[in-house]
Short mmCIF file of C-alpha atoms in Angstrom, two decimals:
data_model
loop_
_atom_site.label_atom_id
_atom_site.label_comp_id
_atom_site.label_asym_id
_atom_site.label_seq_id
_atom_site.Cartn_x
_atom_site.Cartn_y
_atom_site.Cartn_z
CA MET A 1 56.61 22.29 25.40
CA LYS A 2 58.73 21.45 28.43
CA ARG A 3 59.84 18.16 26.85
CA THR A 4 60.78 20.04 23.66
CA LEU A 5 62.93 22.49 25.65
CA VAL A 6 64.66 19.63 27.49
CA LEU A 7 65.44 17.84 24.22
CA LEU A 8 66.70 21.11 22.73
CA TYR A 9 68.97 21.63 25.74
CA PHE A 10 70.55 18.19 25.33
CA ALA A 11 70.87 18.63 21.58
CA ILE A 12 72.72 21.90 21.99
CA ASN A 13 75.06 20.49 24.63
CA SER A 14 75.67 17.36 22.56
CA PHE A 15 76.70 19.62 19.70
CA LEU A 16 79.09 21.50 21.97
CA PHE A 17 80.58 18.21 23.14
CA TYR A 18 81.01 16.58 19.78
CA SER A 19 81.26 19.32 17.15
CA THR A 20 85.03 19.30 17.55
CA ALA A 21 85.39 15.55 18.07
CA ASN A 22 88.56 15.35 16.03
CA ALA A 23 90.39 17.70 18.40
CA GLN A 24 93.39 16.32 20.23
CA PRO A 25 94.05 16.74 23.97
CA ILE A 26 96.50 19.47 24.95
CA HIS A 27 99.91 18.12 25.90
CA GLN A 28 101.00 19.11 29.41
CA SER A 29 103.89 21.14 28.00
CA GLN A 30 101.46 23.25 25.95
CA LEU A 31 99.20 24.26 28.82
CA ILE A 32 99.14 27.95 29.72
CA ARG A 33 101.10 28.83 32.83
CA GLY A 34 100.29 32.49 33.16
CA PHE A 35 101.33 35.47 35.23
CA CYS A 36 99.31 38.72 35.26
CA ILE A 37 100.70 42.04 36.52
CA SER A 38 100.54 45.77 35.72
CA VAL A 39 103.30 47.42 33.71
CA PRO A 40 105.69 49.49 35.84
CA THR A 41 106.52 53.15 35.43
CA HIS A 42 109.49 53.96 33.22
CA SER A 43 111.75 54.57 36.24
CA GLU A 44 110.92 51.12 37.66
CA MET A 45 111.97 49.25 34.54
CA ASN A 46 115.29 47.90 35.84
CA ASN A 47 113.63 46.04 38.70
CA PHE A 48 110.80 44.93 36.46
CA ILE A 49 113.17 43.35 33.94
CA LYS A 50 115.04 41.63 36.77
CA TYR A 51 111.79 40.06 37.92
CA ILE A 52 110.60 39.20 34.41
CA ASN A 53 113.90 37.39 33.85
CA THR A 54 113.01 35.02 36.71
CA LEU A 55 109.64 33.96 35.31
CA GLY A 56 110.88 31.43 32.78
CA ALA A 57 112.43 29.33 35.56
CA THR A 58 109.04 29.09 37.27
CA GLY A 59 107.43 27.57 34.20
CA VAL A 60 105.54 30.72 33.16
CA ASN A 61 104.92 30.77 29.41
CA THR A 62 102.31 33.56 29.20
CA LEU A 63 102.52 37.08 30.60
CA ILE A 64 99.35 39.18 30.79
CA LEU A 65 100.49 42.79 31.13
CA ARG A 66 97.90 45.26 32.35
CA VAL A 67 98.81 48.36 30.38
CA ASP A 68 95.60 50.40 30.63
CA TYR A 69 96.54 54.08 30.17
CA ASN A 70 100.04 53.65 31.59
CA PHE A 71 101.72 53.87 28.20
CA ALA A 72 103.30 56.60 26.06
CA PHE A 73 100.64 56.55 23.36
CA ALA A 74 101.88 58.26 20.20
CA LYS A 75 98.43 58.88 18.73
CA HIS A 76 96.87 59.90 22.02
CA PRO A 77 99.54 61.41 24.27
CA GLU A 78 96.77 63.15 26.19
CA LEU A 79 95.91 59.79 27.76
CA GLN A 80 99.29 59.05 29.35
CA HIS A 81 100.58 59.69 32.87
CA LEU A 82 103.93 61.11 33.95
CA ASP A 83 106.92 58.72 34.10
CA VAL A 84 104.89 56.43 31.90
CA PHE A 85 105.89 53.07 30.41
CA GLN A 86 107.55 53.69 27.02
CA LYS A 87 107.52 51.87 23.70
CA SER A 88 111.24 51.16 24.25
CA ASP A 89 110.34 49.58 27.61
CA ALA A 90 107.85 47.33 25.84
CA GLU A 91 110.60 46.20 23.48
CA LEU A 92 112.88 45.31 26.42
CA VAL A 93 110.10 43.27 28.05
CA TYR A 94 109.32 41.58 24.74
CA GLN A 95 112.96 40.61 24.16
CA SER A 96 113.31 39.27 27.70
CA CYS A 97 110.13 37.21 27.34
CA LYS A 98 111.11 35.97 23.88
CA LYS A 99 114.36 34.52 25.27
CA GLN A 100 112.35 32.61 27.89
CA GLY A 101 109.63 31.43 25.53
CA ILE A 102 106.98 33.63 27.17
CA LYS A 103 104.04 34.97 25.14
CA ILE A 104 102.84 38.50 26.01
CA VAL A 105 99.14 39.37 26.12
CA PRO A 106 98.74 43.15 26.69
CA LEU A 107 95.58 44.28 28.50
CA ILE A 108 93.60 47.51 28.46
CA ASN A 109 90.52 47.63 30.68
CA LEU A 110 87.62 48.40 28.38
CA TYR A 111 83.98 49.27 29.05
CA GLY A 112 84.09 49.14 32.86
CA HIS A 113 86.85 50.15 35.30
CA GLN A 114 87.01 53.69 33.93
CA SER A 115 87.47 55.08 37.43
CA TRP A 116 88.86 53.94 40.73
CA GLY A 117 87.83 55.32 44.09
CA SER A 118 87.50 59.07 43.72
CA LYS A 119 89.46 59.42 40.49
CA PRO A 120 88.45 58.87 36.86
CA ALA A 121 90.75 56.85 34.65
CA LYS A 122 92.50 58.88 31.96
CA LEU A 123 89.91 58.16 29.29
CA LEU A 124 87.06 59.79 31.20
CA GLU A 125 89.32 62.45 32.69
CA VAL A 126 90.27 63.65 29.20
CA TYR A 127 87.01 62.76 27.44
CA PRO A 128 84.19 63.19 30.00
CA GLN A 129 81.66 63.04 27.16
CA PHE A 130 82.27 59.27 27.01
CA ASP A 131 80.92 58.77 30.55
CA GLU A 132 77.99 56.34 30.79
CA THR A 133 76.82 58.07 33.99
CA PRO A 134 77.65 61.79 33.65
CA ASP A 135 75.21 62.78 36.39
CA ILE A 136 76.88 60.55 38.97
CA LYS A 137 79.85 62.43 40.37
CA LEU A 138 82.87 60.75 41.89
CA PRO A 139 82.85 61.48 45.63
CA GLN A 140 85.75 63.12 47.40
CA ASN A 141 85.83 60.23 49.87
CA TYR A 142 84.77 57.00 48.19
CA ILE A 143 83.07 54.27 50.21
CA TRP A 144 81.30 51.06 49.28
CA PRO A 145 78.40 50.50 49.36
CA ASN A 146 76.97 53.89 48.43
CA SER A 147 73.64 55.37 47.36
CA ASP A 148 74.67 55.54 43.67
CA SER A 149 75.78 51.88 43.57
CA LEU A 150 79.03 53.31 42.22
CA TYR A 151 81.89 50.84 42.01
CA CYS A 152 83.70 52.00 38.86
CA LYS A 153 82.59 54.22 36.01
CA SER A 154 81.96 52.83 32.52
CA TYR A 155 82.30 54.44 29.14
CA CYS A 156 79.26 54.60 26.88
CA PRO A 157 79.69 51.97 24.14
CA LEU A 158 77.24 53.83 21.90
CA HIS A 159 79.10 57.14 21.89
CA PRO A 160 80.10 57.75 18.25
CA GLY A 161 83.65 58.77 19.13
CA ILE A 162 84.67 56.04 21.55
CA HIS A 163 85.86 53.23 19.27
CA LYS A 164 88.21 55.26 17.13
CA ILE A 165 90.23 56.08 20.25
CA ILE A 166 89.97 52.60 21.77
CA PHE A 167 91.10 50.93 18.58
CA ASP A 168 94.08 53.28 18.31
CA LEU A 169 95.14 52.30 21.83
CA ILE A 170 94.73 48.58 21.13
CA ASP A 171 96.82 48.85 17.97
CA GLU A 172 99.65 50.72 19.69
CA VAL A 173 100.08 48.33 22.60
CA MET A 174 99.80 45.26 20.38
CA ASP A 175 102.43 46.67 18.03
CA ALA A 176 104.70 47.62 20.93
CA PHE A 177 104.69 44.08 22.33
CA HIS A 178 104.61 42.28 18.94
CA ALA A 179 101.46 40.66 20.29
CA ASP A 180 99.17 38.20 18.55
CA ALA A 181 96.60 38.43 21.37
CA PHE A 182 94.88 41.23 23.25
CA HIS A 183 93.08 41.14 26.61
CA ALA A 184 90.13 43.55 26.71
CA GLY A 185 89.48 43.33 30.46
CA MET A 186 85.70 43.89 30.75
CA ASP A 187 85.34 42.63 34.31
CA GLU A 188 83.06 43.98 37.05
CA ILE A 189 80.97 46.16 34.72
CA THR A 190 78.29 47.49 37.05
CA TYR A 191 77.21 50.54 35.05
CA ILE A 192 75.69 49.28 31.81
CA GLY A 193 72.52 50.48 30.10
CA HIS A 194 72.22 53.04 32.90
CA LYS A 195 69.26 55.41 33.17
CA ASP A 196 71.68 58.38 33.19
CA CYS A 197 72.94 57.59 29.68
CA LYS A 198 70.85 59.21 26.97
CA ARG A 199 72.06 56.62 24.42
CA CYS A 200 72.00 53.41 26.49
CA HIS A 201 69.21 53.76 29.05
CA LYS A 202 66.51 51.99 27.04
CA LYS A 203 68.79 49.36 25.54
CA ASN A 204 68.96 45.68 26.46
CA ARG A 205 72.03 45.12 28.66
CA VAL A 206 72.70 41.72 27.12
CA ILE A 207 72.84 43.25 23.64
CA LEU A 208 74.93 46.21 24.83
CA LEU A 209 77.57 43.91 26.32
CA ALA A 210 77.54 41.39 23.47
CA ASP A 211 77.79 44.11 20.82
CA GLU A 212 80.72 45.80 22.57
CA ILE A 213 82.54 42.48 22.92
CA LYS A 214 81.96 41.74 19.22
CA LYS A 215 83.21 45.17 18.12
CA ILE A 216 86.46 44.75 20.03
CA HIS A 217 86.74 41.12 18.91
CA ASP A 218 86.30 42.06 15.26
CA HIS A 219 88.99 44.73 15.48
CA VAL A 220 91.45 42.36 17.16
CA THR A 221 90.78 39.48 14.78
CA ALA A 222 91.18 41.79 11.78
CA ARG A 223 94.80 42.04 12.96
CA LYS A 224 94.99 38.21 12.79
CA ALA A 225 95.14 38.15 16.57
CA ARG A 226 92.98 36.66 19.32
CA MET A 227 90.87 38.42 21.93
CA TRP A 228 90.98 37.52 25.62
CA MET A 229 88.68 38.83 28.37
CA TRP A 230 87.64 38.23 31.97
CA GLY A 231 84.56 36.00 32.24
CA ASP A 232 82.63 37.25 35.27
CA ARG A 233 79.99 39.24 33.33
CA LEU A 234 79.02 36.03 31.51
CA ILE A 235 78.22 34.08 34.70
CA ASP A 236 74.70 34.32 36.13
CA GLY A 237 75.22 35.18 39.78
CA LYS A 238 71.63 34.57 40.79
CA THR A 239 71.49 30.96 39.62
CA SER A 240 75.11 30.11 40.47
CA GLY A 241 75.18 31.75 43.90
CA ILE A 242 78.53 33.36 43.02
CA ASP A 243 79.07 36.82 44.50
CA PHE A 244 78.50 40.29 43.05
CA TRP A 245 82.10 40.71 41.86
CA GLU A 246 82.84 37.32 40.30
CA SER A 247 79.54 37.05 38.43
CA SER A 248 76.80 39.18 36.91
CA HIS A 249 73.87 40.29 39.04
CA ASN A 250 72.57 42.81 36.50
CA GLY A 251 71.34 40.50 33.77
CA THR A 252 74.29 40.44 31.36
CA ALA A 253 75.08 36.69 31.60
CA PRO A 254 73.06 35.62 28.50
CA ALA A 255 75.54 37.57 26.37
CA ILE A 256 77.63 34.37 26.48
CA ASN A 257 75.31 32.98 23.79
CA LEU A 258 75.83 35.95 21.46
CA ILE A 259 79.61 36.41 21.35
CA PRO A 260 82.27 34.71 19.18
CA LYS A 261 83.51 31.36 20.48
CA ASP A 262 87.16 32.04 19.64
CA ILE A 263 87.52 34.46 22.57
CA VAL A 264 89.73 33.17 25.41
CA ILE A 265 87.90 33.50 28.74
CA CYS A 266 89.93 34.23 31.87
CA ASP A 267 87.78 32.70 34.60
CA TRP A 268 88.85 34.38 37.84
CA HIS A 269 87.87 33.24 41.32
CA TYR A 270 89.93 34.28 44.31
CA ASP A 271 88.14 33.07 47.45
CA ARG A 272 86.65 29.76 46.25
CA ALA A 273 87.61 27.36 43.48
CA GLU A 274 84.33 27.80 41.63
CA PRO A 275 83.94 25.15 38.86
CA THR A 276 82.84 27.63 36.18
CA ALA A 277 85.69 26.82 33.82
CA ILE A 278 83.73 23.74 32.76
CA TYR A 279 80.70 25.95 32.08
CA PHE A 280 82.69 28.07 29.62
CA ALA A 281 84.25 24.96 28.07
CA MET A 282 80.84 23.39 27.52
CA LYS A 283 79.74 26.60 25.84
CA GLY A 284 82.63 26.17 23.40
CA PHE A 285 85.14 28.68 24.80
CA ASP A 286 88.82 28.21 25.60
CA VAL A 287 89.38 28.97 29.28
CA VAL A 288 92.24 30.01 31.56
CA ALA A 289 91.47 29.69 35.28
CA CYS A 290 92.88 32.58 37.34
CA SER A 291 93.82 32.69 41.02
CA TRP A 292 95.21 35.38 43.32
CA LYS A 293 96.53 35.30 46.88
CA ASP A 294 94.98 32.17 48.37
CA PRO A 295 97.32 29.29 47.48
CA ASP A 296 94.72 26.66 48.35
CA VAL A 297 92.25 28.15 45.86
CA GLY A 298 94.88 28.13 43.10
CA VAL A 299 95.84 24.52 43.82
CA ARG A 300 92.19 23.40 43.88
CA GLN A 301 91.52 25.18 40.59
CA PHE A 302 94.52 23.47 39.01
CA ASN A 303 93.52 20.05 40.32
CA PHE A 304 89.95 20.55 39.09
CA LEU A 305 91.17 21.33 35.57
CA GLU A 306 93.42 18.28 35.63
CA THR A 307 90.55 16.04 36.74
CA VAL A 308 88.25 17.32 34.01
CA ARG A 309 90.98 17.01 31.37
CA LYS A 310 91.57 13.38 32.30
CA ASN A 311 87.89 12.42 32.36
CA ALA A 312 86.08 14.62 29.83
CA SER A 313 85.73 14.14 26.11
CA TYR A 314 88.43 15.65 23.91
CA PRO A 315 86.41 18.74 22.95
CA ILE A 316 85.89 19.71 26.58
CA GLY A 317 89.42 18.87 27.67
CA THR A 318 91.00 20.88 24.88
CA HIS A 319 89.13 24.03 25.97
CA LEU A 320 90.81 24.05 29.39
CA LEU A 321 93.99 25.87 28.47
CA GLY A 322 95.65 26.26 31.87
CA MET A 323 96.15 28.55 34.87
CA CYS A 324 97.19 32.12 35.57
CA GLN A 325 98.45 33.76 38.76
CA THR A 326 97.21 37.34 39.09
CA ILE A 327 99.05 40.10 40.96
CA TRP A 328 96.99 43.08 42.20
CA THR A 329 99.55 44.72 44.45
CA GLN A 330 100.94 47.93 42.97
CA THR A 331 103.82 46.79 40.76
CA ASN A 332 106.61 48.78 42.41
CA ILE A 333 105.57 47.50 45.85
CA PHE A 334 105.38 43.93 44.58
CA LEU A 335 108.86 44.21 43.04
CA ASP A 336 110.36 45.68 46.23
CA GLU A 337 108.88 42.85 48.28
CA ASN A 338 109.88 40.02 45.97
CA LEU A 339 113.30 40.86 44.55
CA GLN A 340 114.88 40.63 48.00
CA PRO A 341 115.05 37.24 49.78
CA ARG A 342 112.71 37.25 52.78
CA PRO A 343 111.84 34.58 55.33
CA ASN A 344 108.09 35.04 54.77
CA ALA A 345 106.85 35.71 51.24
CA ASP A 346 103.75 37.85 50.80
CA ALA A 347 100.43 36.17 50.02
CA GLU A 348 100.60 36.66 46.25
CA GLN A 349 104.15 35.38 45.96
CA ASN A 350 103.40 32.43 48.23
CA SER A 351 100.36 31.54 46.12
CA PHE A 352 102.42 31.81 42.93
CA LYS A 353 105.16 29.62 44.42
CA LYS A 354 102.71 26.85 45.33
CA LEU A 355 101.03 27.00 41.94
CA SER A 356 104.33 26.92 40.03
CA GLU A 357 105.41 23.86 42.02
CA ILE A 358 102.55 21.77 40.68
CA TRP A 359 102.00 23.04 37.15
#
């Protein structure tokens, strides 16, 4: 039996290596050089456009814009904030990026990240019936760790009303940015198949995650577009030794075997240059490695991808699409810090500078 399983393992991996044997390696000029940041408020647009206009000179060719609920949704105005990013703002960003040859991938955090600290995100604020954990209340003063193991709230993927709203939001932001790709977020989902949810509590977490990914994927691909997502929930933290945030410690990792292979995985690691991009590539997924504020981590990730590309078979090499610099500072603060020349750049800008010098 053991020998049979070993042979099956090698057969599957041989298939993943050679099933696309006619693929050609990606030319250096075609590799993704990404930049990920939140959209600004409407009143911050002038500074945002000034900064966006500098990205082409750094080599950036892909802009992941975290929109979330910071958009003037026409179909669901109840989900927008004050001074919110407008459809006309999206058009200005699109035109600026088009002139520089930059592709826009809008992002809405789905499934997890439906709260932050002591506040629900707009979806659960307006539609509390979608809450996966309605009996767990957001504390007035949030701390981690806590007795509820509360990091961020999740919506219930089995609620009958959730997808109509989600799909409306996806359609609006994709239309606004003329996008042929959509990033569904889906990182750091800690509440999934929770005992507090009357619909999910007896369900298999692997199936819950895989089914939600497939539903979003099918909607995006029906638009002749491509789905992107963060990859941490598909990495087994217990066997890899990767931490609670950058990998799954609640059993969702096997979902990687149940989801469509045409999804682009954004493989983020911020403190160590974990070699998991090759894991996703060997599973048949296209991968973008993502770094943050440690320039050494970003450089090591880039060099690792280059080494694999030069030494691996074509199928594996073609799955390693490139790199992305992520920005997690509040956008207005980031713009204020980086539009004015300063003797010492902040950590994110310094990391981006070092990465853009080598890609």
